[in-house]
Short mmCIF file of C-alpha atoms in Angstrom, two decimals:
data_model
loop_
_atom_site.label_atom_id
_atom_site.label_comp_id
_atom_site.label_asym_id
_atom_site.label_seq_id
_atom_site.Cartn_x
_atom_site.Cartn_y
_atom_site.Cartn_z
CA MET A 1 -57.46 55.30 -24.65
CA SER A 2 -60.71 53.51 -25.02
CA PHE A 3 -61.91 50.60 -22.80
CA SER A 4 -61.48 48.15 -25.85
CA GLU A 5 -58.00 49.53 -26.64
CA THR A 6 -56.98 49.04 -23.18
CA ILE A 7 -58.41 45.21 -23.20
CA ASN A 8 -56.49 44.53 -26.48
CA SER A 9 -53.32 46.12 -24.92
CA ASP A 10 -53.73 43.92 -21.87
CA LYS A 11 -54.15 40.80 -24.15
CA PHE A 12 -51.14 41.59 -26.06
CA LYS A 13 -48.96 41.92 -22.80
CA TRP A 14 -50.32 38.53 -21.74
CA VAL A 15 -49.60 37.00 -25.05
CA PHE A 16 -46.05 38.24 -25.18
CA LEU A 17 -45.55 37.22 -21.52
CA GLY A 18 -46.84 33.64 -22.38
CA LEU A 19 -44.43 33.60 -25.33
CA LYS A 20 -41.52 34.45 -23.24
CA LEU A 21 -42.48 31.74 -20.67
CA ILE A 22 -42.65 29.29 -23.46
CA VAL A 23 -39.12 30.33 -24.67
CA VAL A 24 -37.84 30.06 -21.16
CA PHE A 25 -39.19 26.69 -20.28
CA VAL A 26 -38.14 25.18 -23.71
CA LEU A 27 -34.58 26.53 -23.26
CA ILE A 28 -34.19 25.30 -19.84
CA TYR A 29 -35.62 22.01 -20.63
CA TYR A 30 -33.19 21.67 -23.47
CA ILE A 31 -30.15 22.73 -21.21
CA PHE A 32 -31.16 20.14 -18.63
CA SER A 33 -31.39 17.28 -21.12
CA ILE A 34 -27.79 17.71 -22.22
CA ILE A 35 -26.40 17.88 -18.88
CA ASP A 36 -24.95 14.78 -17.00
CA TRP A 37 -26.30 15.60 -13.50
CA ASN A 38 -23.75 13.35 -11.67
CA VAL A 39 -20.94 15.27 -13.34
CA PHE A 40 -22.63 18.60 -12.89
CA ILE A 41 -23.16 18.04 -9.05
CA ALA A 42 -19.52 16.77 -8.78
CA ASN A 43 -18.19 19.99 -10.37
CA VAL A 44 -20.32 22.07 -8.11
CA SER A 45 -19.18 20.54 -5.03
CA LYS A 46 -15.40 21.35 -6.11
CA LEU A 47 -16.17 24.92 -6.11
CA GLN A 48 -13.82 26.86 -4.07
CA TYR A 49 -15.15 29.45 -1.53
CA TRP A 50 -12.81 32.15 -3.04
CA ALA A 51 -14.66 32.10 -6.34
CA PHE A 52 -17.90 33.30 -4.55
CA LEU A 53 -15.89 36.28 -3.07
CA VAL A 54 -14.48 37.12 -6.34
CA CYS A 55 -17.95 37.12 -7.80
CA PHE A 56 -19.31 39.58 -5.12
CA ALA A 57 -16.33 41.74 -5.51
CA MET A 58 -16.81 42.05 -9.11
CA PHE A 59 -20.59 42.59 -8.74
CA TYR A 60 -19.64 45.47 -6.31
CA LEU A 61 -17.11 46.80 -8.91
CA ILE A 62 -19.37 46.78 -11.64
CA ILE A 63 -22.07 48.72 -9.63
CA TRP A 64 -19.41 51.11 -8.64
CA VAL A 65 -18.26 51.90 -12.16
CA SER A 66 -21.84 52.04 -13.61
CA SER A 67 -22.55 54.54 -10.87
CA LEU A 68 -19.57 56.52 -11.66
CA ARG A 69 -20.37 56.40 -15.54
CA TRP A 70 -23.88 57.67 -14.86
CA GLN A 71 -22.61 60.49 -12.73
CA PHE A 72 -20.38 61.83 -15.55
CA ILE A 73 -23.63 62.15 -17.70
CA LEU A 74 -25.83 63.56 -14.95
CA ASN A 75 -23.15 66.22 -14.39
CA SER A 76 -23.67 67.17 -18.16
CA PHE A 77 -27.20 67.94 -17.47
CA ASP A 78 -26.47 69.93 -14.15
CA ILE A 79 -28.05 67.10 -12.06
CA LYS A 80 -25.70 66.80 -9.09
CA ILE A 81 -25.91 63.63 -7.16
CA SER A 82 -23.06 61.90 -5.11
CA ILE A 83 -21.48 58.73 -6.11
CA LYS A 84 -22.62 57.07 -2.80
CA GLU A 85 -26.19 57.83 -3.50
CA LEU A 86 -26.06 56.34 -7.14
CA ILE A 87 -24.30 53.30 -5.72
CA ILE A 88 -27.18 52.59 -3.37
CA LEU A 89 -29.56 53.54 -6.19
CA ASN A 90 -28.15 51.08 -8.68
CA TRP A 91 -27.96 48.40 -6.10
CA LYS A 92 -31.68 48.92 -5.27
CA ALA A 93 -32.50 48.93 -9.19
CA LEU A 94 -30.48 45.75 -9.64
CA PHE A 95 -32.73 44.12 -6.98
CA PHE A 96 -35.85 45.08 -8.94
CA SER A 97 -34.36 44.15 -12.25
CA ASN A 98 -33.76 40.60 -11.03
CA PHE A 99 -37.25 40.26 -9.61
CA LEU A 100 -39.30 41.92 -12.39
CA PRO A 101 -39.60 40.37 -15.99
CA ALA A 102 -37.94 43.23 -17.66
CA VAL A 103 -35.02 45.92 -17.31
CA VAL A 104 -37.67 48.42 -17.32
CA GLY A 105 -38.09 47.98 -13.70
CA LEU A 106 -34.36 49.02 -13.15
CA GLU A 107 -34.91 52.21 -15.18
CA VAL A 108 -38.28 53.07 -13.42
CA VAL A 109 -36.52 52.99 -9.91
CA LYS A 110 -33.57 55.10 -11.23
CA TYR A 111 -36.04 57.74 -12.60
CA ASN A 112 -38.21 57.95 -9.69
CA TYR A 113 -35.41 58.37 -7.22
CA ILE A 114 -33.41 61.05 -9.09
CA ARG A 115 -36.79 62.92 -9.81
CA ARG A 116 -37.79 62.89 -6.24
CA GLN A 117 -34.23 63.82 -4.89
CA THR A 118 -33.30 66.56 -7.37
CA GLY A 119 -36.50 67.74 -8.88
CA ALA A 120 -34.72 67.73 -12.29
CA PRO A 121 -37.13 67.73 -15.31
CA MET A 122 -38.17 64.43 -16.70
CA ALA A 123 -36.64 64.77 -20.20
CA GLN A 124 -33.29 65.48 -18.68
CA ILE A 125 -33.64 62.44 -16.59
CA VAL A 126 -34.69 60.16 -19.42
CA ASN A 127 -32.25 61.34 -21.71
CA SER A 128 -29.44 60.78 -19.30
CA ILE A 129 -30.56 56.98 -18.89
CA LEU A 130 -31.09 56.60 -22.64
CA ILE A 131 -27.36 57.94 -23.13
CA ASP A 132 -26.07 55.71 -20.43
CA ARG A 133 -27.82 52.77 -22.50
CA ILE A 134 -26.64 53.85 -25.90
CA LEU A 135 -22.99 54.39 -24.75
CA ALA A 136 -22.79 51.30 -22.88
CA PHE A 137 -24.22 49.11 -25.68
CA THR A 138 -21.99 50.82 -28.32
CA SER A 139 -18.83 49.72 -25.85
CA LEU A 140 -20.14 46.34 -25.71
CA LEU A 141 -20.08 46.04 -29.58
CA ILE A 142 -16.63 47.41 -29.85
CA PHE A 143 -15.53 45.00 -27.17
CA VAL A 144 -17.16 42.13 -29.25
CA ALA A 145 -15.56 43.28 -32.46
CA VAL A 146 -12.13 43.43 -30.83
CA PHE A 147 -12.13 40.38 -28.58
CA SER A 148 -14.90 37.90 -30.04
CA THR A 149 -14.34 38.20 -33.69
CA PRO A 150 -11.33 35.60 -33.48
CA LEU A 151 -13.80 32.88 -32.20
CA ILE A 152 -15.28 32.70 -35.60
CA GLN A 153 -11.92 31.68 -36.89
CA GLN A 154 -11.70 28.78 -34.43
CA VAL A 155 -15.17 27.44 -34.95
CA ALA A 156 -15.55 24.51 -37.07
CA ASN A 157 -19.17 23.79 -36.67
CA ASP A 158 -21.18 26.07 -39.71
CA PHE A 159 -24.33 26.03 -37.49
CA LEU A 160 -22.38 27.61 -34.60
CA LYS A 161 -20.83 30.18 -36.67
CA LEU A 162 -24.41 30.93 -38.07
CA GLU A 163 -25.35 31.55 -34.43
CA ILE A 164 -22.42 33.99 -33.88
CA TYR A 165 -23.10 35.94 -36.87
CA MET A 166 -26.82 36.11 -35.59
CA LEU A 167 -25.39 37.52 -32.36
CA TYR A 168 -23.64 40.07 -34.48
CA GLY A 169 -26.95 40.87 -36.20
CA LEU A 170 -28.76 41.10 -33.13
CA GLY A 171 -26.24 43.73 -31.62
CA ALA A 172 -26.55 45.81 -34.70
CA LEU A 173 -30.42 45.69 -34.66
CA VAL A 174 -30.59 46.78 -31.00
CA LEU A 175 -28.13 49.78 -31.87
CA ALA A 176 -30.31 50.41 -35.00
CA VAL A 177 -33.45 50.64 -32.89
CA LEU A 178 -31.74 53.04 -30.26
CA LEU A 179 -30.37 55.30 -33.06
CA ILE A 180 -33.02 54.99 -35.85
CA GLY A 181 -35.91 53.98 -34.35
CA ALA A 182 -35.95 57.06 -31.87
CA TYR A 183 -35.80 59.27 -35.01
CA ILE A 184 -38.68 57.64 -36.68
CA ILE A 185 -40.95 57.66 -33.73
CA LEU A 186 -40.24 61.21 -32.84
CA LYS A 187 -40.74 62.39 -36.56
CA PHE A 188 -44.17 60.93 -36.88
CA THR A 189 -45.04 62.35 -33.30
CA GLY A 190 -44.07 65.78 -34.43
CA LYS A 191 -41.34 65.94 -31.78
CA LEU A 192 -38.15 65.69 -33.95
CA GLU A 193 -36.39 68.44 -32.39
CA THR A 194 -36.12 66.32 -29.22
CA PHE A 195 -34.18 63.63 -31.26
CA PHE A 196 -31.44 66.34 -32.33
CA VAL A 197 -31.21 67.93 -28.84
CA PHE A 198 -30.89 64.37 -27.39
CA TYR A 199 -28.00 63.16 -29.64
CA ASN A 200 -26.56 66.58 -29.58
CA LYS A 201 -26.19 66.24 -25.87
CA ILE A 202 -24.15 63.06 -26.38
CA PHE A 203 -21.59 65.14 -28.44
CA ARG A 204 -21.71 67.77 -26.12
CA LEU A 205 -20.39 65.56 -23.30
CA GLY A 206 -16.88 66.39 -24.62
CA PHE A 207 -14.29 64.10 -26.09
CA LYS A 208 -12.64 63.41 -22.60
CA SER A 209 -15.91 62.56 -20.92
CA ILE A 210 -17.01 60.18 -23.52
CA LEU A 211 -13.45 58.64 -23.40
CA ALA A 212 -13.92 58.17 -19.85
CA ILE A 213 -17.42 56.56 -20.33
CA PHE A 214 -16.10 54.11 -22.86
CA ILE A 215 -13.05 53.05 -20.44
CA LEU A 216 -15.40 52.51 -17.47
CA ASN A 217 -17.65 50.47 -19.75
CA MET A 218 -14.79 48.29 -20.92
CA ALA A 219 -13.75 47.97 -17.17
CA MET A 220 -17.29 46.71 -16.46
CA LEU A 221 -16.99 44.18 -19.32
CA PHE A 222 -13.67 43.14 -18.06
CA PHE A 223 -15.18 42.49 -14.51
CA THR A 224 -17.84 40.51 -16.11
CA VAL A 225 -15.32 38.19 -17.88
CA LEU A 226 -13.31 37.86 -14.56
CA ASN A 227 -16.80 36.64 -13.03
CA THR A 228 -16.97 33.87 -15.36
CA VAL A 229 -13.33 33.12 -15.32
CA ALA A 230 -13.13 32.86 -11.62
CA CYS A 231 -16.01 30.31 -11.38
CA ILE A 232 -14.63 28.07 -14.08
CA LYS A 233 -11.26 28.24 -12.14
CA GLY A 234 -12.96 27.73 -8.67
CA MET A 235 -14.27 24.24 -9.91
CA GLY A 236 -10.65 23.23 -10.95
CA GLU A 237 -10.98 23.74 -14.68
CA ASN A 238 -7.83 24.99 -16.18
CA ILE A 239 -9.62 27.99 -18.37
CA VAL A 240 -7.48 30.21 -20.69
CA PHE A 241 -8.32 33.90 -19.79
CA TRP A 242 -8.41 34.92 -23.45
CA ASP A 243 -11.13 32.20 -24.11
CA GLY A 244 -13.23 34.22 -21.40
CA MET A 245 -12.60 37.44 -23.22
CA VAL A 246 -13.58 35.89 -26.59
CA ALA A 247 -16.63 34.21 -25.43
CA THR A 248 -18.19 36.06 -22.49
CA PRO A 249 -19.14 39.33 -24.50
CA LEU A 250 -21.07 37.49 -27.25
CA VAL A 251 -23.05 35.81 -24.09
CA ILE A 252 -23.77 39.55 -22.94
CA VAL A 253 -25.19 40.49 -26.36
CA SER A 254 -27.56 37.44 -26.28
CA GLU A 255 -29.06 38.73 -23.28
CA TYR A 256 -30.63 41.60 -25.39
CA PHE A 257 -32.97 38.75 -27.02
CA PRO A 258 -36.43 40.15 -26.39
CA PHE A 259 -38.34 36.75 -26.11
CA ALA A 260 -37.04 35.83 -22.57
CA ILE A 261 -37.22 36.79 -19.07
CA ASN A 262 -34.30 38.52 -17.70
CA SER A 263 -32.11 36.33 -20.17
CA LEU A 264 -33.32 33.13 -18.41
CA GLY A 265 -32.13 30.34 -20.35
CA ILE A 266 -30.66 32.48 -23.13
CA ARG A 267 -27.42 33.34 -21.22
CA GLU A 268 -26.95 29.68 -20.11
CA GLY A 269 -27.61 28.15 -23.47
CA VAL A 270 -25.43 30.56 -25.41
CA GLY A 271 -22.61 30.34 -22.86
CA ILE A 272 -22.52 26.55 -22.96
CA PHE A 273 -22.51 26.36 -26.95
CA LEU A 274 -19.77 29.07 -27.15
CA PHE A 275 -17.32 27.48 -24.39
CA LYS A 276 -18.21 24.00 -25.52
CA GLU A 277 -16.85 24.95 -28.94
CA LEU A 278 -13.51 26.17 -27.25
CA GLY A 279 -13.11 22.88 -25.58
CA TYR A 280 -14.68 23.10 -22.14
CA GLN A 281 -17.00 20.74 -20.38
CA VAL A 282 -20.73 21.37 -20.60
CA GLU A 283 -21.42 20.63 -16.99
CA ILE A 284 -18.88 23.03 -15.87
CA ILE A 285 -20.03 25.91 -18.16
CA ALA A 286 -23.67 25.12 -17.11
CA ALA A 287 -22.64 25.18 -13.53
CA THR A 288 -20.67 28.41 -13.93
CA PHE A 289 -23.62 30.44 -15.33
CA ILE A 290 -26.06 29.12 -12.88
CA ILE A 291 -23.64 30.09 -10.12
CA VAL A 292 -22.98 33.31 -11.41
CA ARG A 293 -26.77 34.10 -11.89
CA ILE A 294 -27.49 32.96 -8.23
CA THR A 295 -24.63 34.98 -6.91
CA GLY A 296 -26.06 37.88 -8.61
CA ILE A 297 -29.57 37.52 -7.16
CA ILE A 298 -28.01 37.00 -3.67
CA PHE A 299 -25.84 40.25 -4.15
CA SER A 300 -28.81 42.28 -5.35
CA SER A 301 -31.05 41.15 -2.36
CA PHE A 302 -28.94 43.43 -0.42
CA GLY A 303 -30.36 46.28 -2.46
CA GLY A 304 -33.70 44.94 -1.45
CA PHE A 305 -32.89 45.08 2.10
CA ILE A 306 -31.87 48.85 1.66
CA TYR A 307 -35.08 49.49 -0.05
CA LEU A 308 -37.20 47.77 2.56
CA TYR A 309 -35.00 49.43 5.36
CA GLU A 310 -35.74 53.01 3.85
CA LYS A 311 -39.47 52.22 3.50
CA PHE A 312 -39.85 51.05 7.03
CA LYS A 313 -37.77 54.09 8.28
CA PHE A 314 -39.99 56.59 6.26
CA LEU A 315 -43.29 54.99 7.33
CA HIS A 316 -41.75 55.00 11.10
CA LEU A 317 -41.07 58.62 10.84
CA LYS A 318 -43.94 59.72 9.02
CA PRO A 319 -46.20 61.70 11.25
CA LYS A 320 -49.51 60.19 12.20
CA LYS A 321 -52.85 62.02 11.13
CA LYS A 322 -54.93 63.55 14.09
CA ALA A 323 -58.33 62.15 14.47
#
């Protein structure tokens, strides 16, 4: 790559980051403008301690299940690594994903660790991560189709109906990019055989393994719903669990919107609009998603502590060079 191409690439990155920041600021400003802060503070002050414990427990279960899911896929590539190592790895990766402006940070941490620990070929590790992503997102779309479709029948506002259909479209677009985009890119780069090897590997997992992975993905989505419902109940709101099952998956789909930093503002805004349509108070829903986000950051910080401890231990044990 020439110097001028590098400069143009850097400019594009900064422009894209600037666009993301504008989207985040606009969304946060709008959300803050529709909140009655006296009601918001009153709701937060009513939050029961058990709701925090449930949130932490759900985050741990999500990490444990996602690690078990990835272990299934890694085993198919003959990459052997213990569930304990994968849990710690996912915990550290979660920390980086919360403090870097993209989920790419999470995948890079995963790749570097597996490569260093096992010495597995780069293609196998990357393919395992992509397969993990594709099956997780496909499971999300199935979950949405089963549980979120009834929401459209309850919505009276045509504009909100349009927003829900746009979320469905976003989900279909992401899946199309994963399945079709890879094919087009590899065709023009002369590496089309990689595409067939990659997707052939998905089917070679076997029916039982794919079914187990889908069940684990559904469990993760269920735990995410429990997170939301626990916070709402913890503030004294009598939420119907089914409403959480209906709205939360669409909130997760919205997090794939590319023009935001770690879905900041997107998750909260979509959550407010969907739950408001189901009859819940704006301030309670806003408080719920802010509390879940903060709890997630606190939880992921333990992964950061593990990373720093390992770094310190490595530097401490590293032999000093002789003068």
